Amino acid sequence: MSNTVALPDMDKETTAGKIASAWECPDFKVSGVFSSNMVLQRDEPIMIWGFSCAPGTKVTGEFMGETAEGIVGNDNRWQLTFSAHPYEKTGQKMRISDERGNESVFEDILIG
């Protein structure tokens, strides 16, 4: 199964009837589907993804004692994959950063 990261369509009509402007690549961003207080699927690899306007930049993640690394592609996307984990009812912290000093931290993550 493949997880394809969806980027906003460019120059498409929105639900409000206005024309959307061209998508501007962020300096560094973890996809908005991830946040503090989230619950991740147990017993499945954990994939985290996002965007960056710096292709070739290394992105590093730390979660439950594990480190995952990825590289920003020419399509401005990056992805990290952490190992599968069993049920965990104690909140965990996830730190995602790039080599340019950008960082996102999510707290109180459960595995269920």
JSON list of C-alpha atoms in Angstrom, two decimals, residues 1-92:
[
{"chain": "A", "resi": 1, "resn": "MET", "atom": "CA", "xyz": [0.00, 0.00, 0.00]},
{"chain": "A", "resi": 2, "resn": "SER", "atom": "CA", "xyz": [1.35, 3.43, -0.91]},
{"chain": "A", "resi": 3, "resn": "ASN", "atom": "CA", "xyz": [0.69, 6.65, 0.95]},
{"chain": "A", "resi": 4, "resn": "THR", "atom": "CA", "xyz": [0.66, 9.52, -1.51]},
{"chain": "A", "resi": 5, "resn": "VAL", "atom": "CA", "xyz": [0.95, 12.96, -0.02]},
{"chain": "A", "resi": 6, "resn": "ALA", "atom": "CA", "xyz": [-1.64, 15.27, -1.52]},
{"chain": "A", "resi": 7, "resn": "LEU", "atom": "CA", "xyz": [-0.60, 18.77, -2.46]},
{"chain": "A", "resi": 8, "resn": "PRO", "atom": "CA", "xyz": [-3.21, 21.47, -3.02]},
{"chain": "A", "resi": 9, "resn": "ASP", "atom": "CA", "xyz": [-4.38, 21.71, -6.61]},
{"chain": "A", "resi": 10, "resn": "MET", "atom": "CA", "xyz": [-3.14, 24.85, -8.27]},
{"chain": "A", "resi": 11, "resn": "ASP", "atom": "CA", "xyz": [-5.55, 27.32, -9.87]},
{"chain": "A", "resi": 12, "resn": "LYS", "atom": "CA", "xyz": [-8.66, 25.28, -9.08]},
{"chain": "A", "resi": 13, "resn": "GLU", "atom": "CA", "xyz": [-11.97, 26.67, -7.97]},
{"chain": "A", "resi": 14, "resn": "THR", "atom": "CA", "xyz": [-12.51, 26.34, -4.23]},
{"chain": "A", "resi": 15, "resn": "THR", "atom": "CA", "xyz": [-15.78, 25.51, -2.47]},
{"chain": "A", "resi": 16, "resn": "ALA", "atom": "CA", "xyz": [-16.23, 29.23, -1.82]},
{"chain": "A", "resi": 17, "resn": "GLY", "atom": "CA", "xyz": [-16.14, 29.83, -5.58]},
{"chain": "A", "resi": 18, "resn": "LYS", "atom": "CA", "xyz": [-12.87, 31.75, -5.60]},
{"chain": "A", "resi": 19, "resn": "ILE", "atom": "CA", "xyz": [-9.85, 30.77, -7.64]},
{"chain": "A", "resi": 20, "resn": "ALA", "atom": "CA", "xyz": [-7.07, 29.42, -5.42]},
{"chain": "A", "resi": 21, "resn": "SER", "atom": "CA", "xyz": [-3.66, 30.98, -5.89]},
{"chain": "A", "resi": 22, "resn": "ALA", "atom": "CA", "xyz": [-0.59, 28.92, -6.69]},
{"chain": "A", "resi": 23, "resn": "TRP", "atom": "CA", "xyz": [0.60, 26.83, -3.75]},
{"chain": "A", "resi": 24, "resn": "GLU", "atom": "CA", "xyz": [3.57, 28.34, -1.96]},
{"chain": "A", "resi": 25, "resn": "CYS", "atom": "CA", "xyz": [6.04, 25.82, -0.60]},
{"chain": "A", "resi": 26, "resn": "PRO", "atom": "CA", "xyz": [6.69, 26.29, 3.13]},
{"chain": "A", "resi": 27, "resn": "ASP", "atom": "CA", "xyz": [10.19, 26.62, 4.56]},
{"chain": "A", "resi": 28, "resn": "PHE", "atom": "CA", "xyz": [9.46, 23.50, 6.65]},
{"chain": "A", "resi": 29, "resn": "LYS", "atom": "CA", "xyz": [6.13, 21.94, 7.59]},
{"chain": "A", "resi": 30, "resn": "VAL", "atom": "CA", "xyz": [4.88, 18.67, 9.02]},
{"chain": "A", "resi": 31, "resn": "SER", "atom": "CA", "xyz": [1.56, 17.75, 7.37]},
{"chain": "A", "resi": 32, "resn": "GLY", "atom": "CA", "xyz": [-1.45, 19.16, 9.19]},
{"chain": "A", "resi": 33, "resn": "VAL", "atom": "CA", "xyz": [-2.84, 15.66, 9.79]},
{"chain": "A", "resi": 34, "resn": "PHE", "atom": "CA", "xyz": [-0.30, 15.31, 12.62]},
{"chain": "A", "resi": 35, "resn": "SER", "atom": "CA", "xyz": [-0.58, 17.13, 15.94]},
{"chain": "A", "resi": 36, "resn": "SER", "atom": "CA", "xyz": [-0.11, 16.89, 19.69]},
{"chain": "A", "resi": 37, "resn": "ASN", "atom": "CA", "xyz": [-2.69, 14.66, 21.40]},
{"chain": "A", "resi": 38, "resn": "MET", "atom": "CA", "xyz": [-3.01, 12.36, 18.38]},
{"chain": "A", "resi": 39, "resn": "VAL", "atom": "CA", "xyz": [-3.44, 8.59, 18.45]},
{"chain": "A", "resi": 40, "resn": "LEU", "atom": "CA", "xyz": [-1.35, 6.57, 15.99]},
{"chain": "A", "resi": 41, "resn": "GLN", "atom": "CA", "xyz": [-2.22, 3.10, 14.69]},
{"chain": "A", "resi": 42, "resn": "ARG", "atom": "CA", "xyz": [-0.66, 0.32, 16.75]},
{"chain": "A", "resi": 43, "resn": "ASP", "atom": "CA", "xyz": [1.27, -2.58, 15.19]},
{"chain": "A", "resi": 44, "resn": "GLU", "atom": "CA", "xyz": [1.79, -0.69, 11.90]},
{"chain": "A", "resi": 45, "resn": "PRO", "atom": "CA", "xyz": [4.82, 1.31, 10.71]},
{"chain": "A", "resi": 46, "resn": "ILE", "atom": "CA", "xyz": [4.35, 4.99, 11.57]},
{"chain": "A", "resi": 47, "resn": "MET", "atom": "CA", "xyz": [4.77, 7.28, 8.56]},
{"chain": "A", "resi": 48, "resn": "ILE", "atom": "CA", "xyz": [5.12, 11.02, 9.09]},
{"chain": "A", "resi": 49, "resn": "TRP", "atom": "CA", "xyz": [5.38, 13.39, 6.15]},
{"chain": "A", "resi": 50, "resn": "GLY", "atom": "CA", "xyz": [5.57, 17.04, 5.28]},
{"chain": "A", "resi": 51, "resn": "PHE", "atom": "CA", "xyz": [6.90, 19.69, 2.95]},
{"chain": "A", "resi": 52, "resn": "SER", "atom": "CA", "xyz": [9.97, 21.89, 2.57]},
{"chain": "A", "resi": 53, "resn": "CYS", "atom": "CA", "xyz": [11.17, 24.38, -0.02]},
{"chain": "A", "resi": 54, "resn": "ALA", "atom": "CA", "xyz": [14.73, 23.03, 0.33]},
{"chain": "A", "resi": 55, "resn": "PRO", "atom": "CA", "xyz": [15.18, 19.86, -1.78]},
{"chain": "A", "resi": 56, "resn": "GLY", "atom": "CA", "xyz": [18.11, 17.74, -0.63]},
{"chain": "A", "resi": 57, "resn": "THR", "atom": "CA", "xyz": [17.78, 18.82, 3.01]},
{"chain": "A", "resi": 58, "resn": "LYS", "atom": "CA", "xyz": [17.91, 16.06, 5.63]},
{"chain": "A", "resi": 59, "resn": "VAL", "atom": "CA", "xyz": [14.88, 15.69, 7.93]},
{"chain": "A", "resi": 60, "resn": "THR", "atom": "CA", "xyz": [15.25, 13.80, 11.21]},
{"chain": "A", "resi": 61, "resn": "GLY", "atom": "CA", "xyz": [12.58, 12.50, 13.57]},
{"chain": "A", "resi": 62, "resn": "GLU", "atom": "CA", "xyz": [12.79, 11.12, 17.10]},
{"chain": "A", "resi": 63, "resn": "PHE", "atom": "CA", "xyz": [9.98, 9.05, 18.59]},
{"chain": "A", "resi": 64, "resn": "MET", "atom": "CA", "xyz": [9.95, 6.47, 21.39]},
{"chain": "A", "resi": 65, "resn": "GLY", "atom": "CA", "xyz": [13.74, 6.13, 21.42]},
{"chain": "A", "resi": 66, "resn": "GLU", "atom": "CA", "xyz": [13.98, 5.69, 17.66]},
{"chain": "A", "resi": 67, "resn": "THR", "atom": "CA", "xyz": [15.48, 8.02, 15.07]},
{"chain": "A", "resi": 68, "resn": "ALA", "atom": "CA", "xyz": [14.22, 8.15, 11.47]},
{"chain": "A", "resi": 69, "resn": "GLU", "atom": "CA", "xyz": [15.75, 10.15, 8.63]},
{"chain": "A", "resi": 70, "resn": "GLY", "atom": "CA", "xyz": [14.58, 11.31, 5.24]},
{"chain": "A", "resi": 71, "resn": "ILE", "atom": "CA", "xyz": [15.56, 13.72, 2.49]},
{"chain": "A", "resi": 72, "resn": "VAL", "atom": "CA", "xyz": [13.41, 16.45, 0.95]},
{"chain": "A", "resi": 73, "resn": "GLY", "atom": "CA", "xyz": [12.76, 15.42, -2.64]},
{"chain": "A", "resi": 74, "resn": "ASN", "atom": "CA", "xyz": [12.66, 17.58, -5.75]},
{"chain": "A", "resi": 75, "resn": "ASP", "atom": "CA", "xyz": [8.87, 17.59, -5.33]},
{"chain": "A", "resi": 76, "resn": "ASN", "atom": "CA", "xyz": [9.33, 19.40, -1.95]},
{"chain": "A", "resi": 77, "resn": "ARG", "atom": "CA", "xyz": [8.04, 16.40, 0.00]},
{"chain": "A", "resi": 78, "resn": "TRP", "atom": "CA", "xyz": [9.72, 14.38, 2.74]},
{"chain": "A", "resi": 79, "resn": "GLN", "atom": "CA", "xyz": [8.69, 11.27, 4.65]},
{"chain": "A", "resi": 80, "resn": "LEU", "atom": "CA", "xyz": [9.91, 9.51, 7.78]},
{"chain": "A", "resi": 81, "resn": "THR", "atom": "CA", "xyz": [9.02, 5.96, 8.80]},
{"chain": "A", "resi": 82, "resn": "PHE", "atom": "CA", "xyz": [9.21, 4.74, 12.39]},
{"chain": "A", "resi": 83, "resn": "SER", "atom": "CA", "xyz": [8.87, 1.11, 13.46]},
{"chain": "A", "resi": 84, "resn": "ALA", "atom": "CA", "xyz": [5.53, -0.38, 14.41]},
{"chain": "A", "resi": 85, "resn": "HIS", "atom": "CA", "xyz": [4.73, -0.15, 18.13]},
{"chain": "A", "resi": 86, "resn": "PRO", "atom": "CA", "xyz": [2.21, -1.99, 20.33]},
{"chain": "A", "resi": 87, "resn": "TYR", "atom": "CA", "xyz": [-0.50, -0.26, 22.36]},
{"chain": "A", "resi": 88, "resn": "GLU", "atom": "CA", "xyz": [0.92, 2.56, 24.51]},
{"chain": "A", "resi": 89, "resn": "LYS", "atom": "CA", "xyz": [-1.32, 4.46, 26.92]},
{"chain": "A", "resi": 90, "resn": "THR", "atom": "CA", "xyz": [1.41, 6.81, 28.20]},
{"chain": "A", "resi": 91, "resn": "GLY", "atom": "CA", "xyz": [1.73, 10.01, 26.18]},
{"chain": "A", "resi": 92, "resn": "GLN", "atom": "CA", "xyz": [4.90, 10.18, 24.08]}
]
